[in-house]
N, CA, C and O atoms as a Tinker XYZ file with bonds, in Angstrom:
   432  protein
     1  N     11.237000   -1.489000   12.606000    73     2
     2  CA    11.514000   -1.253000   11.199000    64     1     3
     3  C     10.914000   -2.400000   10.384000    63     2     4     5
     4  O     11.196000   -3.595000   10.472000    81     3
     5  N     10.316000   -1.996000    9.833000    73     3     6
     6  CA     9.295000   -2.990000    8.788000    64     5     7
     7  C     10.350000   -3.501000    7.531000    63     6     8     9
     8  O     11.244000   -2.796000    7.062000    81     7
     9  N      9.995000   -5.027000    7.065000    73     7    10
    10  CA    10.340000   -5.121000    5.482000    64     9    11
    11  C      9.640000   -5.701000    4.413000    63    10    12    13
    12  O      8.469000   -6.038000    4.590000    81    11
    13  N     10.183000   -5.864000    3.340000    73    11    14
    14  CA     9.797000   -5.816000    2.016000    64    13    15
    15  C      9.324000   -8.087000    2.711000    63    14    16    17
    16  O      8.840000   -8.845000    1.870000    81    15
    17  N      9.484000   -8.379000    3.524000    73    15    18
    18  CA     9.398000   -9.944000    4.112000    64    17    19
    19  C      7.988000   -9.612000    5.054000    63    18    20    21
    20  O      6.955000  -10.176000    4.694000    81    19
    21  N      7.942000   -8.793000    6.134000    73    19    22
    22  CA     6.753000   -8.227000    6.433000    64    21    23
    23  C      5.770000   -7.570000    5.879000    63    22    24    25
    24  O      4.749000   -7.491000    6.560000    81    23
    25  N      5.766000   -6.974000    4.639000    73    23    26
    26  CA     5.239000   -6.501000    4.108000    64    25    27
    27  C      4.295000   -8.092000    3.480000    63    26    28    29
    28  O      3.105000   -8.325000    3.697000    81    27
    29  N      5.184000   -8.907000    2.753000    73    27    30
    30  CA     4.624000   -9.841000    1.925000    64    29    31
    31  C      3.656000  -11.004000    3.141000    63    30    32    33
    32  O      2.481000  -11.358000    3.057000    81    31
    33  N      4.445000  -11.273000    3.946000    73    31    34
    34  CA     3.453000  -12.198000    4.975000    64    33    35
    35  C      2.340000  -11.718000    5.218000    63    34    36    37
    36  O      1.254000  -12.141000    4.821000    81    35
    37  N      2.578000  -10.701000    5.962000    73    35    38
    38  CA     0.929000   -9.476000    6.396000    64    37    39
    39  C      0.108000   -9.529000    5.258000    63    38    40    41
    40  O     -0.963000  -10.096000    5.476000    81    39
    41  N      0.303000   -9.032000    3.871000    73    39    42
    42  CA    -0.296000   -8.983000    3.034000    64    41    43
    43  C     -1.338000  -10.436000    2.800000    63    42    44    45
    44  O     -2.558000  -10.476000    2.966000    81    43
    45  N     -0.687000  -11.247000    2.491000    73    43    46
    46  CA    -0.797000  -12.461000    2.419000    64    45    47
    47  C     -1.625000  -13.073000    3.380000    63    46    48    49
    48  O     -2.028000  -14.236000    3.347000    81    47
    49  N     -1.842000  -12.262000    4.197000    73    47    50
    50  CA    -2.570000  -13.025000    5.642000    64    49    51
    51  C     -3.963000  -12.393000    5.751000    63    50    52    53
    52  O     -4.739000  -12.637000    6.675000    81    51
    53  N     -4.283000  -11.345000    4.467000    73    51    54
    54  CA    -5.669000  -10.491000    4.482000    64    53    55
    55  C     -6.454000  -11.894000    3.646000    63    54    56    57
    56  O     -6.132000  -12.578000    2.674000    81    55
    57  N     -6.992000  -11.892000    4.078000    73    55    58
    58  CA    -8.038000  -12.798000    3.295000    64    57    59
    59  C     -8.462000  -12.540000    2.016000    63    58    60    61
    60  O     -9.320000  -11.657000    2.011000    81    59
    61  N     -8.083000  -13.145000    0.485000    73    59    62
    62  CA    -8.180000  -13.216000   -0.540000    64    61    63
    63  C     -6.905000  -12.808000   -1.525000    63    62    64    65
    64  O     -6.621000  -13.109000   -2.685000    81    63
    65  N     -6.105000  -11.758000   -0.244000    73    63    66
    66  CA    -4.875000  -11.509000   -1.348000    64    65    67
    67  C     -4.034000  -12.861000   -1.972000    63    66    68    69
    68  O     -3.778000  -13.947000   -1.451000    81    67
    69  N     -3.740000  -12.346000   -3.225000    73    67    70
    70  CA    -2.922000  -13.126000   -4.089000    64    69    71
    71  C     -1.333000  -12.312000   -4.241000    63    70    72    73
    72  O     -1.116000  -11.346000   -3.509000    81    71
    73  N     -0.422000  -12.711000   -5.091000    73    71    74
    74  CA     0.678000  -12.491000   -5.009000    64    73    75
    75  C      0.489000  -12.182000   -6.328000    63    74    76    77
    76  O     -0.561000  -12.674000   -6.741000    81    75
    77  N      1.295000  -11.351000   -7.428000    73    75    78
    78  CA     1.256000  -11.704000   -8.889000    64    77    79
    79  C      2.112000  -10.230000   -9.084000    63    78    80    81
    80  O      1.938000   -9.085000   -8.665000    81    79
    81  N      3.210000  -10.947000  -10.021000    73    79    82
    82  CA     4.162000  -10.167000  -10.884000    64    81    83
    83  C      3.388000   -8.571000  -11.498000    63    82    84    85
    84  O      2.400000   -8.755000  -12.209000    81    83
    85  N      3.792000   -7.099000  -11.253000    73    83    86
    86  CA     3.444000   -6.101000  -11.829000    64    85    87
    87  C      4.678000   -5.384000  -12.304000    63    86    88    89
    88  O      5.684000   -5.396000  -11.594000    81    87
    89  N      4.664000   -4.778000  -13.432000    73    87    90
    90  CA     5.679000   -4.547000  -14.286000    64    89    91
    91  C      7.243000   -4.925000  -13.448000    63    90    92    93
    92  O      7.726000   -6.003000  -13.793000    81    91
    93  N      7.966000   -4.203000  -12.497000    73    91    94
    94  CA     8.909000   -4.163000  -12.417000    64    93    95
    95  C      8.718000   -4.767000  -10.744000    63    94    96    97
    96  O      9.608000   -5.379000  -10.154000    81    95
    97  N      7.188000   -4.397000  -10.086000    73    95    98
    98  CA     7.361000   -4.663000   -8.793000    64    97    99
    99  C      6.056000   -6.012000   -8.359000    63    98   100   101
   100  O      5.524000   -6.681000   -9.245000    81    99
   101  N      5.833000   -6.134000   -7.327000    73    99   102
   102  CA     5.009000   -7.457000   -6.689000    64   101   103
   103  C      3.716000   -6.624000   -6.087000    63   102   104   105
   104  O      3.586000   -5.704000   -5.279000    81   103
   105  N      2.716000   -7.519000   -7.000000    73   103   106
   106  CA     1.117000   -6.391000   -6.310000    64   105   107
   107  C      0.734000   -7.766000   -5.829000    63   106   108   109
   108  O      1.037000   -8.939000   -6.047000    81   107
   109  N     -0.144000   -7.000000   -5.006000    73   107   110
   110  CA    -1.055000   -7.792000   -4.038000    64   109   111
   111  C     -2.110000   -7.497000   -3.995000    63   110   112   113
   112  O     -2.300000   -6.425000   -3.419000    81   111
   113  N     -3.363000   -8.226000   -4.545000    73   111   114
   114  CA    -4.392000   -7.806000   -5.094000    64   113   115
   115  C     -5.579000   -8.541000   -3.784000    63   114   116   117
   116  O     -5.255000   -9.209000   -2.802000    81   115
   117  N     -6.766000   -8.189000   -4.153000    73   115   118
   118  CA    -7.909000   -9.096000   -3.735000    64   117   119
   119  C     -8.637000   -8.372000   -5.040000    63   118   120   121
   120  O     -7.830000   -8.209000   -5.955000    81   119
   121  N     -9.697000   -7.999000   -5.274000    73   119   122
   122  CA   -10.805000   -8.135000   -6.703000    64   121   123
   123  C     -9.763000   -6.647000   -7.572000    63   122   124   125
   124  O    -10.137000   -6.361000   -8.709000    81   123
   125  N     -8.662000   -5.900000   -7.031000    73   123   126
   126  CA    -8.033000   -5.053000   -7.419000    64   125   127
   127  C     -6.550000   -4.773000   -6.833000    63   126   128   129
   128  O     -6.324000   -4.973000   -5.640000    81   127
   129  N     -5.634000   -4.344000   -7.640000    73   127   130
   130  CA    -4.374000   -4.382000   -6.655000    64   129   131
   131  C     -4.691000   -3.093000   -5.719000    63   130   132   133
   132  O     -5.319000   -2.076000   -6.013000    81   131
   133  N     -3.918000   -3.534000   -4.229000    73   131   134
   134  CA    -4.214000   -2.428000   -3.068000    64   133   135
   135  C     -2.763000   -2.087000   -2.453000    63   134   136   137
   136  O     -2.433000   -1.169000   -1.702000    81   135
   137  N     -1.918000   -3.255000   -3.087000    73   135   138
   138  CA    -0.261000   -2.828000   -2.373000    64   137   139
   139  C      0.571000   -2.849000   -3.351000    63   138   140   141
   140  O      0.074000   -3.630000   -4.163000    81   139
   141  N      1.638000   -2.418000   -3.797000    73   139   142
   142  CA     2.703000   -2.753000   -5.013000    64   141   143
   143  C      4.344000   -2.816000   -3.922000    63   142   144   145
   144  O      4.857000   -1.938000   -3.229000    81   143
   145  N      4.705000   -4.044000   -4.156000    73   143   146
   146  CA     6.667000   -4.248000   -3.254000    64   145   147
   147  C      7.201000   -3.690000   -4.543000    63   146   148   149
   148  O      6.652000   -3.768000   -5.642000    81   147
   149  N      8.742000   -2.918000   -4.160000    73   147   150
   150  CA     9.178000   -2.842000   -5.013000    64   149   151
   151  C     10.365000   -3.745000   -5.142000    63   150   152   153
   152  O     10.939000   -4.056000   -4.099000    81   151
   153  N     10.880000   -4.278000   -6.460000    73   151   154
   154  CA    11.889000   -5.459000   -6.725000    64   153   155
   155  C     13.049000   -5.709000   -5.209000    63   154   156   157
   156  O     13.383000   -6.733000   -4.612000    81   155
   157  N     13.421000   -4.160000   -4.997000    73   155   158
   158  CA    14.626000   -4.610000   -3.612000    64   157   159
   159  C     13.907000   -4.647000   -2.491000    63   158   160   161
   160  O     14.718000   -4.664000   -1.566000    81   159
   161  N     12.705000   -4.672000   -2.036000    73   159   162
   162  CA    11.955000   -5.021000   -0.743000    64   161   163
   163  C     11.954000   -3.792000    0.012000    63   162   164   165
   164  O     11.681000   -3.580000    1.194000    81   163
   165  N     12.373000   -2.911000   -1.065000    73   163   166
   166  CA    12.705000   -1.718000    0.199000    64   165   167
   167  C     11.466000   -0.654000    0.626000    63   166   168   169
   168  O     11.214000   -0.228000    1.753000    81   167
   169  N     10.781000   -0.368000   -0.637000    73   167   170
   170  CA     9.211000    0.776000   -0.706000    64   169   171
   171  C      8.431000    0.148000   -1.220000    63   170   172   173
   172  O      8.707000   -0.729000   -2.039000    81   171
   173  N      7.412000    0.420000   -0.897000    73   171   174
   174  CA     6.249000   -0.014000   -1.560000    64   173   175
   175  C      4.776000    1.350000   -1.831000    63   174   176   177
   176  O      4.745000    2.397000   -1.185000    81   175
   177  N      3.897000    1.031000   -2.718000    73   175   178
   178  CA     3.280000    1.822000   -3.057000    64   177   179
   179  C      1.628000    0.966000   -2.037000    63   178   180   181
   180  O      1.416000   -0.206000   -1.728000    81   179
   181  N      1.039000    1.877000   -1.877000    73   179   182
   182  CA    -0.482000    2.013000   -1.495000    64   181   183
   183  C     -1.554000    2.594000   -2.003000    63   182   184   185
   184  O     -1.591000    3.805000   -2.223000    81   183
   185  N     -2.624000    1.712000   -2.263000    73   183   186
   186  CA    -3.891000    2.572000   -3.086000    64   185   187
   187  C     -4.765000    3.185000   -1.504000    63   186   188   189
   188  O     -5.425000    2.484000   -0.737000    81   187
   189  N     -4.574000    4.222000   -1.421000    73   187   190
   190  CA    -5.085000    4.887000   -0.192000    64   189   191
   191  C     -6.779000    5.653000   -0.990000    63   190   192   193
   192  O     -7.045000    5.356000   -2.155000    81   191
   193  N     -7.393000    6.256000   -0.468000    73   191   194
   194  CA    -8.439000    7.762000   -0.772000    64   193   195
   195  C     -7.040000    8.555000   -0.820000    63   194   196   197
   196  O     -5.930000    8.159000   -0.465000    81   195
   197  N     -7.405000    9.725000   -1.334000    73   195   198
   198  CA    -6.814000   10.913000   -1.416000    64   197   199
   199  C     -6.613000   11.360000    0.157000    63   198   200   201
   200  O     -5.474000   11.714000    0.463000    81   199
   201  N     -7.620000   11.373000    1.172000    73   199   202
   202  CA    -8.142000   11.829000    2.575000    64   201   203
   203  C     -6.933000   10.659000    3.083000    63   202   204   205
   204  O     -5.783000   11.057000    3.272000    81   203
   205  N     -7.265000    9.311000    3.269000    73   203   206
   206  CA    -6.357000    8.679000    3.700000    64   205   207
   207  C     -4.811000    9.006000    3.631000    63   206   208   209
   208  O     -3.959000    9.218000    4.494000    81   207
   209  N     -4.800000    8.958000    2.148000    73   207   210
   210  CA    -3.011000    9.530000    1.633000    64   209   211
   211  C     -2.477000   10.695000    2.507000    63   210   212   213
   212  O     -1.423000   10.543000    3.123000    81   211
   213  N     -3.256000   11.987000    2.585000    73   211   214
   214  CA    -3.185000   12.864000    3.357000    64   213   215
   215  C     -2.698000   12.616000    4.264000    63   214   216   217
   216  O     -1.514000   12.872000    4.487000    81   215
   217  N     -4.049000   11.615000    5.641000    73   215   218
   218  CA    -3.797000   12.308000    6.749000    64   217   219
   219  C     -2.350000   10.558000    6.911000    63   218   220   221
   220  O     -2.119000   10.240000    8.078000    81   219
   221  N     -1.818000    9.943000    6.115000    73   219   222
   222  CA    -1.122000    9.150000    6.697000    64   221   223
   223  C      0.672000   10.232000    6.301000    63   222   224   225
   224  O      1.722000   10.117000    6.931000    81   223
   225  N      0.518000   10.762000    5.616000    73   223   226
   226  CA     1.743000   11.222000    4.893000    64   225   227
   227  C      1.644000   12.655000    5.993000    63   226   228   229
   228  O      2.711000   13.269000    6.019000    81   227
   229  N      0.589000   13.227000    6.839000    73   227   230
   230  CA     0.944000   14.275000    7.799000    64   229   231
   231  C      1.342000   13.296000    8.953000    63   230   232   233
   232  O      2.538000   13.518000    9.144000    81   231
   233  N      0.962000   12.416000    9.732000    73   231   234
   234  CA     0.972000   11.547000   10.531000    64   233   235
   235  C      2.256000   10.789000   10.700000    63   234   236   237
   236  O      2.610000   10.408000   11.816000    81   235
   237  N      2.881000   10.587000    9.742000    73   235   238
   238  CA     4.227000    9.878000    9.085000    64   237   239
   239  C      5.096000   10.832000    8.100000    63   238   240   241
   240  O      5.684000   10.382000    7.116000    81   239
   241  N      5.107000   11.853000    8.380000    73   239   242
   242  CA     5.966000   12.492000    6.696000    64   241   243
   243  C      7.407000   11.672000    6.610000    63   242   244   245
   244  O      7.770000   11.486000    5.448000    81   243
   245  N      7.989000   11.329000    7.282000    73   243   246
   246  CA     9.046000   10.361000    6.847000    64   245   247
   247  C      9.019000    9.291000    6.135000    63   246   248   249
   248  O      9.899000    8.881000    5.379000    81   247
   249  N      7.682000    8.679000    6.446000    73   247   250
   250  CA     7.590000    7.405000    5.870000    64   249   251
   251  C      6.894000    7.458000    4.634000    63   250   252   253
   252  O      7.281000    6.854000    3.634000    81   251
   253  N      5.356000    8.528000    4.702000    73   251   254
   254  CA     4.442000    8.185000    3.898000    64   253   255
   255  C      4.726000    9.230000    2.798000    63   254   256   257
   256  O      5.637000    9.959000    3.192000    81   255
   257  N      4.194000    9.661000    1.287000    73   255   258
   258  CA     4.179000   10.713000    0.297000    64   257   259
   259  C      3.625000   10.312000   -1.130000    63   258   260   261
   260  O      3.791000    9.361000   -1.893000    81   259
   261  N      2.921000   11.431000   -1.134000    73   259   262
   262  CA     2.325000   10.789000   -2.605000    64   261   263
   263  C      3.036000   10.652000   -3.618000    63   262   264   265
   264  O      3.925000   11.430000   -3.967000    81   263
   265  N      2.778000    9.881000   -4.043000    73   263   266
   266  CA     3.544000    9.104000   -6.015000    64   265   267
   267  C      3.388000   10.187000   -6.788000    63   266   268   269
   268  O      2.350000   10.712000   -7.189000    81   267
   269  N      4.844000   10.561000   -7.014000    73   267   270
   270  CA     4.609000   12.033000   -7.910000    64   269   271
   271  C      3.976000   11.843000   -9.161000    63   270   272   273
   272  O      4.649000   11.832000  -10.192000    81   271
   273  N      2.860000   11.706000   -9.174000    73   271   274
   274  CA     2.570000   11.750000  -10.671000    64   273   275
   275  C      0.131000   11.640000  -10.499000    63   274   276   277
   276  O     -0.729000   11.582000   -9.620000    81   275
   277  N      0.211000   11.669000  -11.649000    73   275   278
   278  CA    -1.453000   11.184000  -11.521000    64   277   279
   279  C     -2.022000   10.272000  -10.805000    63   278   280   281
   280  O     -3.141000   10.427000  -10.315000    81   279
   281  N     -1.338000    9.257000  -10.671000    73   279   282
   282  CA    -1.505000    7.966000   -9.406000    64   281   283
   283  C     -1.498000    8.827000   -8.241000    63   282   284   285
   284  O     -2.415000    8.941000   -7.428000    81   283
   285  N     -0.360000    9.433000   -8.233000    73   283   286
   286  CA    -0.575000   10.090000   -7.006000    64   285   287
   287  C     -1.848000   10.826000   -6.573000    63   286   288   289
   288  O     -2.456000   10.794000   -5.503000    81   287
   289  N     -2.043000   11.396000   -7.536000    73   287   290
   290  CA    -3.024000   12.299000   -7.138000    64   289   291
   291  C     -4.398000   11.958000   -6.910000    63   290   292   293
   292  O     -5.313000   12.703000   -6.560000    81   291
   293  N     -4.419000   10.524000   -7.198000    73   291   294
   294  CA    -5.436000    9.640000   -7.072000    64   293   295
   295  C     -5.570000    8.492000   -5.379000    63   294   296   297
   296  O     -6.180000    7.561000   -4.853000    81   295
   297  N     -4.487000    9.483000   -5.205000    73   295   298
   298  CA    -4.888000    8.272000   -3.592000    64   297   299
   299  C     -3.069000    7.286000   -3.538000    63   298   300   301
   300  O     -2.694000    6.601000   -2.586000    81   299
   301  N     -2.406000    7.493000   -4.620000    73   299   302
   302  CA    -1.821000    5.912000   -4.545000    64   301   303
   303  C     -0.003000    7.014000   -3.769000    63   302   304   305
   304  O      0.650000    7.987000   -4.148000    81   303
   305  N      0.047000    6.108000   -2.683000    73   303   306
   306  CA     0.956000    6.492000   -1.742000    64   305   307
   307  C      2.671000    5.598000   -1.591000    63   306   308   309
   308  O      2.805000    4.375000   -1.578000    81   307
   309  N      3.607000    6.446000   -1.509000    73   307   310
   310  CA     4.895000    5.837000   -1.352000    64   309   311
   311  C      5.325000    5.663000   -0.111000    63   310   312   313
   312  O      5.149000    6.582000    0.689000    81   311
   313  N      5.893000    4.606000    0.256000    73   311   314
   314  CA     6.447000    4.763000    1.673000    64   313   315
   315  C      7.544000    3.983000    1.745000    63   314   316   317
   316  O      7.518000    2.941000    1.090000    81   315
   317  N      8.471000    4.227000    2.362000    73   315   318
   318  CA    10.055000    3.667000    2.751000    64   317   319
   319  C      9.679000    2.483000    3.704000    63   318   320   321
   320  O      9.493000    3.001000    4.805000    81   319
   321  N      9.561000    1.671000    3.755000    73   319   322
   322  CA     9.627000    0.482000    4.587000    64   321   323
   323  C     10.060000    0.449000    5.448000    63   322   324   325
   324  O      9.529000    0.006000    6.466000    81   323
   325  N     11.151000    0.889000    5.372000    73   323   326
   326  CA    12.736000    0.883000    6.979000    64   325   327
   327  C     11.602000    2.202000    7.643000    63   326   328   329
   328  O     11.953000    2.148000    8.822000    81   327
   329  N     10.832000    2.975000    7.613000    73   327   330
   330  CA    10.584000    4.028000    8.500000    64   329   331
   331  C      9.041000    3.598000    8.957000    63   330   332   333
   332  O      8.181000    4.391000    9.342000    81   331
   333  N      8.923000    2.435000    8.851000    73   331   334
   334  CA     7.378000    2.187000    9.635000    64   333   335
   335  C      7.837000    1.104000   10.268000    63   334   336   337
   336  O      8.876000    0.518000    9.963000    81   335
   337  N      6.837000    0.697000   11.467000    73   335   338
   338  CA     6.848000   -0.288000   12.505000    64   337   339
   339  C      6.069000   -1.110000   11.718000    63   338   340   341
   340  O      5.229000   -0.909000   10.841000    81   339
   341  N      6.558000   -2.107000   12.252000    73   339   342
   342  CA     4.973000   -3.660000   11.762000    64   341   343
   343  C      4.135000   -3.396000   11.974000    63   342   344   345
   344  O      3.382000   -4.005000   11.213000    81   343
   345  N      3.213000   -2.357000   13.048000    73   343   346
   346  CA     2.176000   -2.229000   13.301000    64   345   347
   347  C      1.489000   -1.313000   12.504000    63   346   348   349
   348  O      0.335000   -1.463000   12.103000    81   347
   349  N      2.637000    0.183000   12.152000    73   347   350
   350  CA     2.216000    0.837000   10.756000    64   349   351
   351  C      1.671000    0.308000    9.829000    63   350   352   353
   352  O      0.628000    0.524000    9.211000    81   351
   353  N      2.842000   -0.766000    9.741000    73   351   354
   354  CA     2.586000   -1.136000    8.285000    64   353   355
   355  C      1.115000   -1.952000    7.996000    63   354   356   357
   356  O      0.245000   -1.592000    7.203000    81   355
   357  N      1.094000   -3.192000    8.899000    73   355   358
   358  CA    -0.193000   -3.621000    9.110000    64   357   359
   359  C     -1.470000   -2.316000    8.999000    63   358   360   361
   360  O     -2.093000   -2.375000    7.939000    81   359
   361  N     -1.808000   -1.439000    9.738000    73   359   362
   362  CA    -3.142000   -0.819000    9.950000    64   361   363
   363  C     -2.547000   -0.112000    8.186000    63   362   364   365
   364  O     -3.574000    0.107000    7.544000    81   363
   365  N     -1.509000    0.193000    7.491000    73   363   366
   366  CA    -1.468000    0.811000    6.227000    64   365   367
   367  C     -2.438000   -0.281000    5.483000    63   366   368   369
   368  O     -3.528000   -0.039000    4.967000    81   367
   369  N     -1.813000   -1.455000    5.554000    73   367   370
   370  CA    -2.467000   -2.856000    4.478000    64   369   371
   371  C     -3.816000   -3.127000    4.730000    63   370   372   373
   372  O     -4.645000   -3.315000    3.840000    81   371
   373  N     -4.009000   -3.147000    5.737000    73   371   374
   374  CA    -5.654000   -3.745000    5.818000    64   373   375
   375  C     -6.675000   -2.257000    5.799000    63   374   376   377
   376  O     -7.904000   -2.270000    5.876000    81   375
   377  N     -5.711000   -0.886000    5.664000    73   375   378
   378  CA    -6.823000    0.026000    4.940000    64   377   379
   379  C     -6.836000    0.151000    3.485000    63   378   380   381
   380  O     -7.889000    0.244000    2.855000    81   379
   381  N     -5.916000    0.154000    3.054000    73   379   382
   382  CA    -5.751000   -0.448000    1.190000    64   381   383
   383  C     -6.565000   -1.544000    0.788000    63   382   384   385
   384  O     -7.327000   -1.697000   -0.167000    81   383
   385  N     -6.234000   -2.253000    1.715000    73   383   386
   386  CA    -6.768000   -3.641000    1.235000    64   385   387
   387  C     -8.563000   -3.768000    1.246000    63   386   388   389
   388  O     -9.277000   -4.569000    0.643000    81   387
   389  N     -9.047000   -2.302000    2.464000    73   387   390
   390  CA   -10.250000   -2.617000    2.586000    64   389   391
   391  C    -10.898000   -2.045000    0.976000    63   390   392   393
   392  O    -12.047000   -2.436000    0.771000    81   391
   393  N    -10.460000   -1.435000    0.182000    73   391   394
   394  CA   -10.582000   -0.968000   -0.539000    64   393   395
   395  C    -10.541000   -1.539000   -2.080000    63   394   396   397
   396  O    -11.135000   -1.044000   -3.037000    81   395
   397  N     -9.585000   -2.854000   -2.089000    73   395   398
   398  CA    -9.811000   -3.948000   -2.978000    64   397   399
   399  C    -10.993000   -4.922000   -2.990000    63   398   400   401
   400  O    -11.053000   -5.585000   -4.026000    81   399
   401  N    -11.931000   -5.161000   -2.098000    73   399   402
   402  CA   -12.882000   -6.108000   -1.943000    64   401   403
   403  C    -13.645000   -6.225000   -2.841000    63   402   404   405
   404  O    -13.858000   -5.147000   -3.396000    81   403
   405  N    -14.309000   -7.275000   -3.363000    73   403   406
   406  CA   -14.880000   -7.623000   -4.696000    64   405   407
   407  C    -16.264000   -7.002000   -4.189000    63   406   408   409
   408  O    -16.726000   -7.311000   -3.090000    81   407
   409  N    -16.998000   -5.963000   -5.199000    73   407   410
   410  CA   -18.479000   -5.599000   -5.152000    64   409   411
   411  C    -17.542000   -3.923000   -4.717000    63   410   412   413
   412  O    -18.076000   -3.151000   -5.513000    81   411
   413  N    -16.871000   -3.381000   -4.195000    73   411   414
   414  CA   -16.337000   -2.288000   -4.213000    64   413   415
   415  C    -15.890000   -1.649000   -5.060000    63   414   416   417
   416  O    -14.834000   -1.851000   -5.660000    81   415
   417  N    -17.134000   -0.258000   -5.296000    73   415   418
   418  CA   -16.853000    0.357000   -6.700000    64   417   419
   419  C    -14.786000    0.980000   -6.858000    63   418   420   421
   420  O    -13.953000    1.194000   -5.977000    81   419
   421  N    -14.716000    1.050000   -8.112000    73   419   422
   422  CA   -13.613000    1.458000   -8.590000    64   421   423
   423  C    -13.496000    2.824000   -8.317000    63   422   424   425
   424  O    -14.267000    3.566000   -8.925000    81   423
   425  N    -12.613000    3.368000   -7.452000    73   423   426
   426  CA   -12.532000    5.177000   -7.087000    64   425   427
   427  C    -11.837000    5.228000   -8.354000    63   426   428   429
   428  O    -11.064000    4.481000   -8.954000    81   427
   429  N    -12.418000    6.463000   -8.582000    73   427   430
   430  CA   -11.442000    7.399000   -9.935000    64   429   431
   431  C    -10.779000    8.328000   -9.666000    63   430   432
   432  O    -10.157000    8.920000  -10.548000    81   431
């Protein structure tokens, strides 16, 4: 069972992420944010592809689901923390994250 403490170390351990206050929750950026904690450590959001979001939310439907809204529909993914392993969670972050790298166009 993963947490909102694993979530932040791992993150932190990709090379370039930063830490920095987003409205209500904690993003973790490198040249773009790729993870969002939310305030109680409990979910967090993911900038996935649309394809990614998919096949992680068939792969995981407990854990993974898209952000009901236009974000969502853009790739950006919810997941319960308590329902992924560290190892989930890790291969989740460093595919988000591959996706923040500076010179990497902006998906729309």
């Amino acid at each position: 069972m993963a947490t909102g403490e694993d979530l932040r170390r791992i993150a932190l351990s990709l090379a370039g992420t930063v830490e920095a206050p987003h409205f209500d929750r904690m993003a973790f950026k490198v040249a773009r944010i790729y993870v969002t904690l939310a305030a109680d450590g409990r979910t967090a959001n993911f900038n996935f592809t649309p394809d990614e979001q998919q096949f992680k939310s068939m792969m995981l439907p407990d854990a993974f689901s898209p952000v009901p809204n236009a974000w969502g529909r853009r790739g950006w993914t919810a997941t319960d923390l308590s329902r992924l392993s560290e190892e989930d969670l890790e291969n989740a972050l460093r595919m988000a994250w591959a996706h923040a790298q500076p010179g990497k166009p902006a998906r729309r």
